[in-house]
Every structure is written in C-alpha cells, then in structure tokens.
XYZ file of C-alpha atoms in Angstrom:
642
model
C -35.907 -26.630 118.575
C -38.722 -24.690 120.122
C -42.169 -24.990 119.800
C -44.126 -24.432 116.354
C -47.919 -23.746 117.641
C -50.304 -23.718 114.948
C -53.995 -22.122 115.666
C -57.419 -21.895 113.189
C -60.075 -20.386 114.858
C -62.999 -21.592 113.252
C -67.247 -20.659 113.411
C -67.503 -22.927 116.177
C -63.951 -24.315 117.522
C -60.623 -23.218 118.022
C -57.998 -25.363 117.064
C -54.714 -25.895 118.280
C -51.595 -27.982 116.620
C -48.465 -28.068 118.732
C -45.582 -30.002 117.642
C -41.166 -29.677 118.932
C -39.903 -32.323 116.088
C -40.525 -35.024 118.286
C -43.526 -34.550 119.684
C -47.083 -33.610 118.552
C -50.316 -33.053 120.499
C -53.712 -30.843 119.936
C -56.413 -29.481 121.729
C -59.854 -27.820 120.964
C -61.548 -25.041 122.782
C -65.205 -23.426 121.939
C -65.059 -20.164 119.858
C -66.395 -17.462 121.506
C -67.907 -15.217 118.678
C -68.014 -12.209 121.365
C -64.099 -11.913 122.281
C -61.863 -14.178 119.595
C -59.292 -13.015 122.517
C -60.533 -16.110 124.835
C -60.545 -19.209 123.048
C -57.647 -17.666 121.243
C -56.199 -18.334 124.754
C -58.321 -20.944 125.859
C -56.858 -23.093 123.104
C -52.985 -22.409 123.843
C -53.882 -23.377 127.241
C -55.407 -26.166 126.090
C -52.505 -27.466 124.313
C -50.249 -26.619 127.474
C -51.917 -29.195 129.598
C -51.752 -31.875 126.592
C -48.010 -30.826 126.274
C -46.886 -30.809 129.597
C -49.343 -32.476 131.785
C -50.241 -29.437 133.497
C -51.576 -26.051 132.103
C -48.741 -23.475 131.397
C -49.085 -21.022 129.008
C -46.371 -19.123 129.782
C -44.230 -21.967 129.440
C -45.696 -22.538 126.294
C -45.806 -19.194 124.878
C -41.994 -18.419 125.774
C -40.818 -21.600 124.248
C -42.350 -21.211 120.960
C -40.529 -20.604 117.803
C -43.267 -19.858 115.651
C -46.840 -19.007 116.361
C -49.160 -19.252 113.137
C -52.990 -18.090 113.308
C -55.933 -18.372 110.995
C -58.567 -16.148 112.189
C -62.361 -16.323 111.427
C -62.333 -12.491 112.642
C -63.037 -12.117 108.888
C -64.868 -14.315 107.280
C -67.750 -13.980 110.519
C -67.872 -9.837 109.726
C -68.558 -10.461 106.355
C -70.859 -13.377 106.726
C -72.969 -11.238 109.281
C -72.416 -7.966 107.873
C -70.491 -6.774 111.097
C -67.774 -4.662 109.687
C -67.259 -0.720 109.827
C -69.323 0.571 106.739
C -67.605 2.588 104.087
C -67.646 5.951 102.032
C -66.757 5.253 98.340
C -64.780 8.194 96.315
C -65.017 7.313 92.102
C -64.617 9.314 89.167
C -67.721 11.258 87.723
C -69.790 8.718 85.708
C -68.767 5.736 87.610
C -71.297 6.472 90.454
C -74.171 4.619 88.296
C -72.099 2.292 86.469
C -71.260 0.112 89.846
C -74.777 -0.933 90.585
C -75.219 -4.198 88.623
C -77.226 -7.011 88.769
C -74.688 -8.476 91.836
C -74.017 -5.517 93.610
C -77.510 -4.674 93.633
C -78.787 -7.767 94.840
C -75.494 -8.090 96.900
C -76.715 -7.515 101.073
C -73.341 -7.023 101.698
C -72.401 -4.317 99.338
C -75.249 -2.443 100.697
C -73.796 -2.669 104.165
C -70.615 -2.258 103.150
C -71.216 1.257 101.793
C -74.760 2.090 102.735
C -74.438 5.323 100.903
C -74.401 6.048 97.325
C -70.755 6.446 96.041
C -69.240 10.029 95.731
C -68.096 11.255 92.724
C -65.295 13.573 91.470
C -64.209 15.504 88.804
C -60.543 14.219 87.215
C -58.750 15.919 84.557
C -56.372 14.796 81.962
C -53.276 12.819 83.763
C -55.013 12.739 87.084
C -55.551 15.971 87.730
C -58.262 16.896 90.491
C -59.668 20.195 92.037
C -58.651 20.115 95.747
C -61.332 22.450 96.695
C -63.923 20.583 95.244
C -62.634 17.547 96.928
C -62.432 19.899 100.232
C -66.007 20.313 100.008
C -66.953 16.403 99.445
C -64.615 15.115 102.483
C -66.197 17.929 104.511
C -69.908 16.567 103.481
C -68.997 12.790 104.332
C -66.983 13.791 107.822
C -71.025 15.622 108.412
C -72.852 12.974 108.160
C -70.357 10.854 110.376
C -68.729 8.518 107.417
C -65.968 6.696 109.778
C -63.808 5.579 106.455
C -62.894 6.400 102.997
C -61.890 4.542 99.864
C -60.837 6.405 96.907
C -61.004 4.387 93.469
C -60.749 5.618 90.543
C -59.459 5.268 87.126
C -55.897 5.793 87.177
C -53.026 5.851 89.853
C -51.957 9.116 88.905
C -55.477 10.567 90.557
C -55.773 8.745 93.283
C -52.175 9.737 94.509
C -53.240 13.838 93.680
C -56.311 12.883 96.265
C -53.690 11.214 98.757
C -51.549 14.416 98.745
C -54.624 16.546 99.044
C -56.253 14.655 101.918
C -53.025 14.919 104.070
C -52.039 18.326 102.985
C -55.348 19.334 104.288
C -56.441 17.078 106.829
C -53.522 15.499 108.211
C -53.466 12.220 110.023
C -52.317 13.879 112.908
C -55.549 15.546 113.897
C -58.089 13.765 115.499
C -60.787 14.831 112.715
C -58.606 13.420 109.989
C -60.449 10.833 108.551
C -59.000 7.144 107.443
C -58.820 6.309 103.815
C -57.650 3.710 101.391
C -56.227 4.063 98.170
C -56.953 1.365 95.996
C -54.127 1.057 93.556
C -51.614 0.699 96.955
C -53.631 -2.502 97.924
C -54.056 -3.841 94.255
C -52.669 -3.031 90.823
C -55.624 -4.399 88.992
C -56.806 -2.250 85.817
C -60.455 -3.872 86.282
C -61.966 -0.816 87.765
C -65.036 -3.202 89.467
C -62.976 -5.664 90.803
C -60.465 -3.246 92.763
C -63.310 -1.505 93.853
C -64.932 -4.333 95.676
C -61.361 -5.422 96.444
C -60.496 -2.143 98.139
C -64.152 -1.950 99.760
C -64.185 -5.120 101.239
C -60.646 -4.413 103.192
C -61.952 -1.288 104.541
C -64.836 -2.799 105.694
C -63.077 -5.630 108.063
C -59.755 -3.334 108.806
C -61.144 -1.772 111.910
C -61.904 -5.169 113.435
C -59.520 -6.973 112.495
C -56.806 -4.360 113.598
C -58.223 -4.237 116.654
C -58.447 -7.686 117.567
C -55.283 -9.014 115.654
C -53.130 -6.621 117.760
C -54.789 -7.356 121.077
C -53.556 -10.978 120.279
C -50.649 -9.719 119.032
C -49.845 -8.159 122.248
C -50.835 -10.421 124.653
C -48.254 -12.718 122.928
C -45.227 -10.313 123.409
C -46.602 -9.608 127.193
C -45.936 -13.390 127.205
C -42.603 -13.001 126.119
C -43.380 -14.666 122.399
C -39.786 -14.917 120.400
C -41.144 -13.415 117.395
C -44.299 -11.691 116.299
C -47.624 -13.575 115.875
C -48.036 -14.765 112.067
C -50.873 -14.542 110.722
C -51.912 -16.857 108.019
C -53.536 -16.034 104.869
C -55.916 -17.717 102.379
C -53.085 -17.250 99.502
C -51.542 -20.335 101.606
C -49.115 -18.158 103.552
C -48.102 -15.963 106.443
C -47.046 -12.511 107.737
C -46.652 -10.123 110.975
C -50.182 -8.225 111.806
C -48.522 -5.395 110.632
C -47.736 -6.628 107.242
C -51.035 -8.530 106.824
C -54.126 -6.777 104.767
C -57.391 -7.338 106.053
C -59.417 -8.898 103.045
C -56.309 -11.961 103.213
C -57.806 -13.576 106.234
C -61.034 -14.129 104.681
C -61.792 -17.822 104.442
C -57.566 -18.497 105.669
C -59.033 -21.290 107.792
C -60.224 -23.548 104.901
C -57.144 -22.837 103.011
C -54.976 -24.334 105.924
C -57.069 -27.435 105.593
C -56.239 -27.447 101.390
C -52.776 -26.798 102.295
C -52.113 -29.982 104.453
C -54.832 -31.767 101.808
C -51.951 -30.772 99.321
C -49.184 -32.063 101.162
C -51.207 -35.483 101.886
C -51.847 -35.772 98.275
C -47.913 -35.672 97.691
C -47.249 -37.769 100.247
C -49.240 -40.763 98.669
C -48.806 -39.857 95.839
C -52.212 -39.789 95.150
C -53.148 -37.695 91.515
C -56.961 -36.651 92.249
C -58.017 -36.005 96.077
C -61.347 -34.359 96.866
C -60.545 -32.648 100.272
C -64.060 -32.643 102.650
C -63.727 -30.599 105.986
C -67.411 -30.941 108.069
C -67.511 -28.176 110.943
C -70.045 -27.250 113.193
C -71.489 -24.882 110.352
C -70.485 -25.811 107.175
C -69.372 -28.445 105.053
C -65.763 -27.529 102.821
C -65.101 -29.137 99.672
C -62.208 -28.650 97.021
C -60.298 -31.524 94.502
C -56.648 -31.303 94.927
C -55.351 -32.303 91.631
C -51.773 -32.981 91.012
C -50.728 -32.175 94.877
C -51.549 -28.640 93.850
C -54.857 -26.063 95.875
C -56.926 -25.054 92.832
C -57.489 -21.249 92.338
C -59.887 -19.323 90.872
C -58.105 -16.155 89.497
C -60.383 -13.453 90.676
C -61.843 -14.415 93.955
C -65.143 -14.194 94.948
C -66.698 -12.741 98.390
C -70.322 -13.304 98.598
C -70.295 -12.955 94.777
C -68.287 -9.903 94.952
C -65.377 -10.663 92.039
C -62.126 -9.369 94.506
C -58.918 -8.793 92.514
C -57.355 -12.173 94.086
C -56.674 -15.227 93.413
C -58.804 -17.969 96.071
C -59.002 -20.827 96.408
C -61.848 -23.542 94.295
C -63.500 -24.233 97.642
C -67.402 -24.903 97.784
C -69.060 -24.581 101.085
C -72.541 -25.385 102.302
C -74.295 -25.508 105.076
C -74.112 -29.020 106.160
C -72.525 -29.740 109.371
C -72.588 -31.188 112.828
C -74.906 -28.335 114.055
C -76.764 -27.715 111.331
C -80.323 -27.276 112.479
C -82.898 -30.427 110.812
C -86.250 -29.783 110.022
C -89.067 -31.846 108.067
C -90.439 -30.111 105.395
C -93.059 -31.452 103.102
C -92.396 -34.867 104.675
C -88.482 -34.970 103.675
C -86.044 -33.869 106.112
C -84.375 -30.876 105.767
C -80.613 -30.111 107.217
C -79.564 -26.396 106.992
C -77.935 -24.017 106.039
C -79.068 -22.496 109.444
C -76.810 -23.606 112.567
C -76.921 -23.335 115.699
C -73.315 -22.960 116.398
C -71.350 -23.788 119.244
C -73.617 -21.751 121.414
C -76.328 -22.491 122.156
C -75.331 -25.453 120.351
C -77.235 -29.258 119.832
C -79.990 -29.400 122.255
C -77.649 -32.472 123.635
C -74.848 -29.907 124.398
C -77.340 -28.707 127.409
C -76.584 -25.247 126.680
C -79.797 -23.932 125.930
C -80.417 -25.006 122.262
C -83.367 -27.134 121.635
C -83.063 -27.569 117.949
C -82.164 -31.587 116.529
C -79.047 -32.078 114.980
C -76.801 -34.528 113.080
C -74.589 -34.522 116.557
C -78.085 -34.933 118.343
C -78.609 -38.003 115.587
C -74.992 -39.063 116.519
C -75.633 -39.298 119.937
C -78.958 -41.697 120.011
C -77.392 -44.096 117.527
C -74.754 -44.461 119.755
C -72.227 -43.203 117.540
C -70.238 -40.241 119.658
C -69.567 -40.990 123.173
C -71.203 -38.858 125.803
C -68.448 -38.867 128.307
C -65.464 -38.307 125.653
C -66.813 -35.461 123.541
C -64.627 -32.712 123.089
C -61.988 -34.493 125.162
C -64.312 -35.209 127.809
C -64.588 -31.254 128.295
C -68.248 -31.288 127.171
C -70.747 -34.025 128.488
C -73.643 -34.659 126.047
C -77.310 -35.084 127.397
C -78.693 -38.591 125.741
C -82.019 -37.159 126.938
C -82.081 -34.093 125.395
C -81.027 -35.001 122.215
C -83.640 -37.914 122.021
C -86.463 -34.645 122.949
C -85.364 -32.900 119.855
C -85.350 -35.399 117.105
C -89.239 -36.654 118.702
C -90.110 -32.880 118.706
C -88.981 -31.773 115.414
C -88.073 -35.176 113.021
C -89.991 -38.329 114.440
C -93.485 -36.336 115.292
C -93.600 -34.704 111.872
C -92.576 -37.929 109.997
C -94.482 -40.702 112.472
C -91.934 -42.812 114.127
C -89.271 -43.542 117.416
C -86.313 -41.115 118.220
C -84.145 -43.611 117.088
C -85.992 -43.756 113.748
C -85.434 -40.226 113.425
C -81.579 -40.436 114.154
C -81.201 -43.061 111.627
C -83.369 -41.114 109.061
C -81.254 -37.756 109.517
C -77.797 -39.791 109.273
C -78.995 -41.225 105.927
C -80.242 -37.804 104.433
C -76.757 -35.806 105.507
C -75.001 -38.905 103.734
C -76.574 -38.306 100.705
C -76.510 -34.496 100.887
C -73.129 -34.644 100.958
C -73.233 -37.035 98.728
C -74.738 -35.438 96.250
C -73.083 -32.368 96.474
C -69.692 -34.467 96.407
C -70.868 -35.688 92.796
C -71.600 -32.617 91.147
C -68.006 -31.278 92.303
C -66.219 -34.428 90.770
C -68.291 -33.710 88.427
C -67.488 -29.984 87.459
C -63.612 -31.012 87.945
C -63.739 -34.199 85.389
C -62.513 -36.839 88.074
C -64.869 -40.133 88.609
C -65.404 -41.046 91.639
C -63.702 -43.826 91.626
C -60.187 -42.603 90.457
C -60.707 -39.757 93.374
C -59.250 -40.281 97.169
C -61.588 -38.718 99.753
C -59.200 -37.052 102.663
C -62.244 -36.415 105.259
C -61.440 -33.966 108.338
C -62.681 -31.426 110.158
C -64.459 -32.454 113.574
C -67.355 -34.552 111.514
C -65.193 -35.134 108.912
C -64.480 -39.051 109.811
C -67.617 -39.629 111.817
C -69.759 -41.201 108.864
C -67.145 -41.308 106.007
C -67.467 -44.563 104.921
C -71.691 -44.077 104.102
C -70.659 -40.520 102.168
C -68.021 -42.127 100.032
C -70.107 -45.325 99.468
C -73.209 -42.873 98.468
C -70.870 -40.597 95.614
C -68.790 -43.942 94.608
C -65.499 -43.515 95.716
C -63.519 -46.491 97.003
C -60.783 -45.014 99.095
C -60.810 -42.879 102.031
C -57.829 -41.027 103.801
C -58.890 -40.131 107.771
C -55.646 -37.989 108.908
C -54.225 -38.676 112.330
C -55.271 -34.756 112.858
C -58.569 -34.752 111.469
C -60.303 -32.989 113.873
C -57.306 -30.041 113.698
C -56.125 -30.679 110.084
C -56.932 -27.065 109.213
C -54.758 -26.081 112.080
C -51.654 -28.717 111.034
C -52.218 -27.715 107.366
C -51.405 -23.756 108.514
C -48.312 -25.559 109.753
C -46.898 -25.888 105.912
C -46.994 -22.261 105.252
C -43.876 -20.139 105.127
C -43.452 -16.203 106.016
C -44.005 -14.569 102.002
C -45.317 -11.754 100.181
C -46.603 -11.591 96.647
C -46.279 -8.631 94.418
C -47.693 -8.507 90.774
C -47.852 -5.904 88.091
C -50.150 -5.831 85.206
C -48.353 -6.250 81.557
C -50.000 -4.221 78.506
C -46.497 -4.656 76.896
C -44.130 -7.471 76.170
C -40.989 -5.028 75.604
C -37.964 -6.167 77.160
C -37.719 -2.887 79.131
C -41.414 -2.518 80.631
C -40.713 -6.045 81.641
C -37.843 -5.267 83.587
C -38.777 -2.219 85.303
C -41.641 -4.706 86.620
C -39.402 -6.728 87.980
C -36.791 -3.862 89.490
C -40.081 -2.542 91.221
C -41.672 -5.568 92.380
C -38.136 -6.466 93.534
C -37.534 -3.149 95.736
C -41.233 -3.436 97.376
C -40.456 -7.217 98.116
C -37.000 -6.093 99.844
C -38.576 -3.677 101.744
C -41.470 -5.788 103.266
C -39.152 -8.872 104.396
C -36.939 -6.791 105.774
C -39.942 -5.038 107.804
C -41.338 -9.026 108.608
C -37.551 -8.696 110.545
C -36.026 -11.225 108.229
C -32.221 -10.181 106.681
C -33.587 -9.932 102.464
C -30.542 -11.830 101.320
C -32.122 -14.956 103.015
C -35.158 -15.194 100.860
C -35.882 -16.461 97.574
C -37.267 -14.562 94.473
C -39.200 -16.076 92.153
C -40.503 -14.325 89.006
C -43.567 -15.269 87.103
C -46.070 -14.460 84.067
C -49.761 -14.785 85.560
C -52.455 -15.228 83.686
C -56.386 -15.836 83.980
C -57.834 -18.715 82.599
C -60.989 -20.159 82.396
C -61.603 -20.557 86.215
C -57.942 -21.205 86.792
C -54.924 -19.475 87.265
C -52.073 -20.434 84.543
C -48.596 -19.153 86.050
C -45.056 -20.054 84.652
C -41.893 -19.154 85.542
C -40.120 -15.533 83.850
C -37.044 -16.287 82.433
C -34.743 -13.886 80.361
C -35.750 -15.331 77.030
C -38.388 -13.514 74.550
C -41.969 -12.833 76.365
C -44.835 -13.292 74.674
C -48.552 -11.904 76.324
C -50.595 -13.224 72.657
C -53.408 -14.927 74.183
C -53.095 -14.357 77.445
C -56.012 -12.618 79.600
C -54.676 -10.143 82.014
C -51.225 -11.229 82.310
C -48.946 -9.769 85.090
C -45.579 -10.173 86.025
C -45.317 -11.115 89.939
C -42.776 -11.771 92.288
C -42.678 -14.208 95.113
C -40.671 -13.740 98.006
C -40.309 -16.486 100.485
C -38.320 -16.664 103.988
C -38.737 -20.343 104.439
C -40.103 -21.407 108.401
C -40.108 -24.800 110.239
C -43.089 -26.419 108.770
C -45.224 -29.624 109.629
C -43.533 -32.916 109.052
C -45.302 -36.161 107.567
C -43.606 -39.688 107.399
C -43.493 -41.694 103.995
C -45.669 -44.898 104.514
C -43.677 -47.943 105.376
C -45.493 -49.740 107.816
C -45.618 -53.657 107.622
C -48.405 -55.521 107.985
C -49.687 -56.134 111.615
C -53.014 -58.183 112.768
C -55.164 -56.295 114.497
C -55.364 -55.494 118.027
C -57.277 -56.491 120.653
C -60.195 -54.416 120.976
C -61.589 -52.080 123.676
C -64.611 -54.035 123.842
C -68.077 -53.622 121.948
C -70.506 -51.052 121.997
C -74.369 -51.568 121.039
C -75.176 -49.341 117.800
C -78.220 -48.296 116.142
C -78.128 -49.475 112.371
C -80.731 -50.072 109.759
C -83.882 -50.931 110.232
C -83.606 -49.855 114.489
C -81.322 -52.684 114.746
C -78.857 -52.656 117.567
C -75.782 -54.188 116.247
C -72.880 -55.221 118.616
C -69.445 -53.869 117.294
C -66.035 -54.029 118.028
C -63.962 -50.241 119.539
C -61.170 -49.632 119.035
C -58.892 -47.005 120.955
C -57.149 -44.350 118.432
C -54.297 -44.211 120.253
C -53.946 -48.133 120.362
C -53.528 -48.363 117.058
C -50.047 -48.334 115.349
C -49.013 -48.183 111.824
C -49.432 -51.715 110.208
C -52.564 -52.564 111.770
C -55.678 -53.734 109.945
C -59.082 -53.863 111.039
C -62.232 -54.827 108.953
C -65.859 -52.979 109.480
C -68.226 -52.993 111.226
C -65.965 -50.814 114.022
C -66.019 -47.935 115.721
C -62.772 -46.475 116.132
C -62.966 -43.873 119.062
C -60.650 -40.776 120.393
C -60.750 -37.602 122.613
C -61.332 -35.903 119.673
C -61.378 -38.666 117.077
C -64.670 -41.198 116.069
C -64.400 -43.009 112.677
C -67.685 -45.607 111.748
C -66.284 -48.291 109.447
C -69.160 -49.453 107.518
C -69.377 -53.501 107.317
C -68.287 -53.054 103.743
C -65.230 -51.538 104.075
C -61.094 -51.900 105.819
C -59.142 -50.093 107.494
C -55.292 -50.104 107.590
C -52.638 -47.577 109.437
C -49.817 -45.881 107.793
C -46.649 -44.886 109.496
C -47.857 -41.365 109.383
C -50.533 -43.255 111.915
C -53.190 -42.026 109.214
C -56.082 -44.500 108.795
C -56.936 -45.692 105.392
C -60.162 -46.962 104.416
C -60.601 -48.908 101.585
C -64.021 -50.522 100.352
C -63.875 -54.413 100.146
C -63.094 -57.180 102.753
C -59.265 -57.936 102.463
C-alpha cells in the first residue's frame, strides 16, 4: 500500500503522522501563523527525511494514498477576529431581536458583522419585493460590504432572494456580490442558531478558501493520487471542495478525541479523561464508553452554532503560557507567547518565563534534543526569565522559581481536571488519564497524583496523537432534516431527500455511491448530549423528544490508523542510558535513571524516579509510580511500586 500521511496544524506546531502498514514515523515543524502554506510543507518534508533518510517530498507526496489535514486556519481567525466581516439580510422585526445578552457582549459577533443587520419585508409563503431588495444590495455594495448572508424565517424566502440576487446581479459580473443562504448550509428551524451558524461560515470562507486550495494545489503540482482531505471536527473528512468552512473549527482537538476513542476501545477502558497540553492551551474531554461526547448545538465563543461539537474544555495552560506573580501567587496564562517569539529559552526574541523555561532549569527537557534536536534551548536565558519575573517578585533562586511554577501548573491542571470529572460523574479514581500533546507526558505523573487518578496512558504518539487520531477518520457526509411530524410519509420523503443529496456529494468526493454505506437515524437534543438511534421501518415516535431530525450518514470507508491488542509478556527492565542530575523538592538535585524511548520494547517495566527521554518524547515518572510497555509500545503508568 501507499502512504497514509496524516497532518494537524496546530497554534504553535505542525504535526505530521506517516505510516505504509509496516512502518510508522512523525515529525514536527513550527507553525507559521503568517503562511499555513510553509510548515504545511515544512512538516511533509519533515516526515520525508524520518521516512527515507533523506528529505524527499516528492517522493513522499507521489506515493501517498491518502493525505488527511486538520487546519487551525479556522479556529486562529476566529480566536483573533481575522476573518472577512459580514452583511446580515433578516426579516423585518428580527433586526432587534438578535442582540442579546451574548451577542452583545460577544467581540466576535461585532466583528463578524460590524454593521447592524438589514432587514426586509416578506410576505405570506416567502414572498419578497425584488425592488426593494434591489435597493438594499445596492446600499451594502456602497458602503463596500464584501459578503452577504441572507437568514430568514422560512426557506421558501430565502430561495425568492437567491433567484432575485442572480437574476439581477449575476455571479458572472465582477460587481456581483457573494452570499450565503442559510437554510443550504443548515436545516435548523432555530432562527438564532442558523444565524450565527451561517455568519460564522461566511466569516472564515474567504480564508480558508484561499489557503485550503493553495494547499490543495500544491499537492496535485506534486502529483498527489487523490485530492487533499480535509478533516473536520464532526470526526471526519472531505475534498476542499466539499468541505464548509465553520467544520474546521477546533478539527485539531477532535483528531486527538478520535484516537482517545479508539485507545479507550483498545483497553477496554470504560471512563478516559483525554488531556492534550500545547504550546497555548490545555484540551480536556472524558471519553466514556469508547465514544467523543457531543454537545448538540455547538458553541463558538459562546455563539450556540446549529452543530453538534464536541464536550471539549480548553484553557490556557500550556508549555508557553506566559507566568507571572501576582499578589504573591504565581500566575500561568491564558496569554502565550506562542511558538514565536516563543520561551525566552527558545532564543528567539521572547523574554517572558515559561513552564518550558521551568522545564529547562530543573533539568527536565534536554537542550540538545528539543524538537528533534531542530531547536537548541538557551539554559541561560531561561534561568534570566524566571529571576526576572518569578524568583525576584517571590524572593528566592531560579531554580526555586522553576520548581514553584511546575507545582502551580500541576495543580492548575489539576484542579481544572477535578471539576471536569466532576461535571461528568466519574471519580478520579475509576478514570484513565491518556496525556498527549507535546507537554502532555512531561509532568503526568504530579497532575494525576494532584486530581487522584491512579492510572495513566502516555501513547507511543503523544506528541502527534492529534495528528494519528485524524488517521481514524473516514471520507463522509452527514445530512439531517428536522421532524415536526411522525407520519410514515413525511418520514420517508426525509429519507428519499437526504438520500439523493448524499448520492450526489460522494459521487462529487469521486467515490462510485454504491460503495458507501447509509445509515439512517432519529437525532435528538438532550440535556448537553446528543441521543441518536438507529431509523428502522417500524412505528416512529417524536413524544418527548427536543428537536428531533432524521439524518443520514454516508460513509466511503479509508485506510485508517492501526493499534495492536496488548500482549506483551513481562520483561525486566533495560539497561539504562545513564543518569541525569534533576531538580526536585526542596532544590534538591536528585540523580535518576534515562531511559531511551526507543529502547524500550513492549514488556518492559521500569519503576520511578526516571526520566524517559525522546526526539520528541520526555515522560517524568514520579518516585511513586511504574511504568510498563504494551505491545502497542504505549507506556502505562500506574501509581504504586510493583
């Protein structure tokens, strides 16, 4: 078989997962916020050299079967308001309604459509005055409004505007002006909730469009089998050209749940609270059941979208977080400093202290290996921003201040850990931590030991899980229809329609339609969850069920990421790669034992305190805890001597 590449381009790394059946290697590049284009390619040529020895990308990209990509494109345009602002078209009288308590207070409605909303005039059964609409489109193209999106009440209207926009301004003509009909990107009768839906895909289109073809391209210059798949945060993929905009928002983290999913079914493990730390952010969600938890109306910066996401809590917590002391406690985030500048020890012009700064004077991550050995880290400069802005403030030693921030992001965590299991009904201690991400593993042990838990999963991929998990997805589309009738015919018009649209778009993805599956199903909200269950022929029933729609699932299935069962026997551990002097409690240097990540093989056993160490891999095993290796070479760490 040919390659399957998998890439997440993440806030401030891009990662790459590259596997053939037999073999599988990754790689990391920097993001570079300014061009996703280049560490979109930096990381593919990243993964050439670990593949091959040497870099070839061509090689690479014209020996790949399948090319997935989770894109931050998204998620960074909303999160810095960086999108293409918006004219919003509503019906008379819903121009005042749309400005509660959230959207007022929301920054990113208000640059998401920085002018107050047009309204029109509708009739009885959608009727609409097309002069009268002339006159409004001519008013917004005045004052220079880029795009349009028309929502209002019914279908039926918004179709009479759609005739009347290209009848008079067709798309043709350079003055035409884009627009977006809501109820052809959602079929959701809560009139708020397509709005922001439709609003919020308008926003990042422009963008995305932009960028996702200029990847898109440079693949097929490259002579890429089949078109670039994008993946989505519903958990699957699709060709740019079948992909809406709003989908990519947050995909990343959902490739991350995805593979947390699969792990939980592979151990068989009922309750697992997935933790990805970044560069930014810290990513939380319990997997319960081997199944990602949804919420059934999405939210966007508080904005209730018209889509199911995914139960995922983030905060800023992460390896560049920026620490401060404030009011004599210390202080980590939500403010980072990114990839660039980065850490003050990254020597890149950043001079704020960090946990990777703390990392680095306790002796933790290895200068000469970070990153692969790509990126050398400056012991001096990292010691000059915890004095500066931890140990001066609080009274102390550099090292005191490393040791001090370590402890406080351990119980941050911690303690935002706890209030998850918490919301979700799990105790700690009947909960599996999977901990990934690039400071996922660093400091496990110390976060599970602060919330309670006992076990601790550290995938052989952690610092590229998100990129492996995109790895499970197949190529689908999902289609629903909202149900205001159980009658045996409404039902099954529902399902001839969904079933013609569903047709139609696999067929476009270039797939033959008789080789997917089609799954029916009655969707439901819940409270905070999504309750779906499979549509058979029998009697339907919609008494108490809150917005129930009938939705279709079609699936081409795709080579996807392989795990091994755990089998391994019991080995004795192996000899180490020598010691290494680490800063403890109390400013206590501590010999311990390091251990290679590649040396170790399924079966082996190791007890803490030891440091196991990678090119893109460190794991701390606290003196109170084991560590054992599974044939899927994931480490487990469990807390208790053997």
């Amino acid at each position: 078989m040919g390659f399957l590449v998998n890439i997440d381009n993440g806030g401030t790394f891009t990662d790459v997962c590259i596997s053939d059946g037999t073999r599988l290697v990754h790689a990391k590049s920097i993001t570079t916020p300014h061009d996703l284009t280049q560490c979109f390619i930096e990381a593919m040529k990243r993964g050439s050299r670990e593949l091959f020895g040497d870099e070839d990308l061509a090689k690479l990209i014209r020996e790949t079967d399948c090319l997935r990509y989770a894109t931050t494109s998204g998620t960074n345009a909303v999160v810095e308001h960086k999108g293409t602002p918006v004219a919003l078209m509503v019906e008379v009288g819903e121009e005042d309604k749309l400005y509660g308590a959230v959207v007022a207070d929301s920054g990113l409605w208000q640059a998401m459509v920085p002018q107050r909303p047009v309204a029109l005039k509708v009739a009885a059964g959608g009727a609409i005055d097309a002069e009268e609409l002339t006159k409004t489109i001519n008013q917004l193209l005045s004052i220079g409004t880029q795009r349009l999106v028309v929502c209002l009440r019914t279908a039926a209207a918004e179709q009479n505007v759609k005739d009347a926009l290209l009848d008079r301004y067709p798309r043709h003509l350079l003055g035409a002006i884009p627009f977006l009909i809501s109820t052809e990107l959602v079929n959701d009768l809560d009139l708020s909730r397509r709005v922001a839906t439709a609003v919020i895909n308008s926003y990042l289109h422009p963008n995305m469009e932009h960028f996702l073809y200029s990847a898109e391209n440079f693949c097929k210059r490259q002579h890429l089998k089949r078109p670039l798949l994008i993946f989505r945060n519903d958990g699957d993929s699709a060709r740019v050209a079948k992909t809406t905009a709003i989908k990519t928002w947050g995909s990343g983290p959902r490739g991350g749940l995805e593979g947390a999913a699969a792990y939980a079914n592979l151990y068989n493990l009922k309750n697992v609270v997935a933790m990805d730390i970044g560069g930014t952010t810290t990513d939380v969600s319990v997997i319960q059941n081997s199944a990602v938890a949804l919420r059934p109306y999405g939210e966007v910066e508080a904005l209730s979208t018209s889509f199911a996401l995914p139960k995922l809590q983030s905060f800023g917590l992460g390896g560049s977080s920026i620490v401060k002391v404030s009011a004599g406690e210390i202080v980590i985030g939500p403010e980072s400093v990114g990839a660039v500048p980065g850490p003050a020890c990254f020597g890149r012009g950043g001079t704020s202290a960090t946990l990777t700064d703390a990392l680095l004077i306790a002796g933790i991550l290895d200068p000469e290996r970070y990153l692969g050995g790509e990126l050398k880290l400056d012991r001096a400069r990292a010691a000059q921003a915890l004095l500066a802005e931890v140990a001066v403030p609080l009274g102390g030693s550099a090292e005191a201040a490393a040791l001090a921030v370590i402890a406080a992001f351990q119980v941050q965590v911690g303690a935002q850990l706890k209030q998850i299991l918490a919301a979700a009904g799990v105790a700690p201690q009947a909960t599996t931590l999977l901990a990934y991400g690039g400071g996922g593993p660093i400091i496990v042990s110390g976060i599970a030991q602060a919330v309670g838990i006992k076990q601790v999963i550290v995938p052989r991929l952690a610092s590229v899980f998100s990129a492996f998990g995109i790895g499970f997805s197949h190529l689908a589309h999902e289609y629903q229809v909202p149900m205001t009738t159980a009658v045996a015919g409404a039902v099954e018009q529902a399902k001839a329609e969904l079933g013609t649209r569903a047709r139609r778009d696999m067929a476009g993805e270039g797939v033959e339609p008789d080789l997917c599956t089609y799954q029916y199903s009655l969707w439901s909200a819940g409270t905070d969850a999504v309750v779906e269950e499979p549509l058979t022929n029998g009697k339907l029933s919609l008494e108490g069920r809150h917005d129930p729609r009938v939705t279709l699932k079609a699936v081409f299935q795709l080579p996807v990421s392989q795990l091994l069962p755990d089998s391994a026997k019991a080995l004795p551990a192996p000899a180490s790669h020598g010691t290494i002097e680490l800063l403890l409690a109390g400013e206590q240097h501590q010999s311990v034992a390091v251990y290679d990540d590649q040396a170790l093989t399924p079966g082996h056993s190791l007890t803490g305190p030891c440091l196991i160490k990678g090119d893109y891999l460190t794991c701390l095993v606290d003196s109170a805890w084991r560590l054992t290796v599974t044939s899927n070479q994931d480490l487990v760490l469990t807390e208790g001597k053997a």
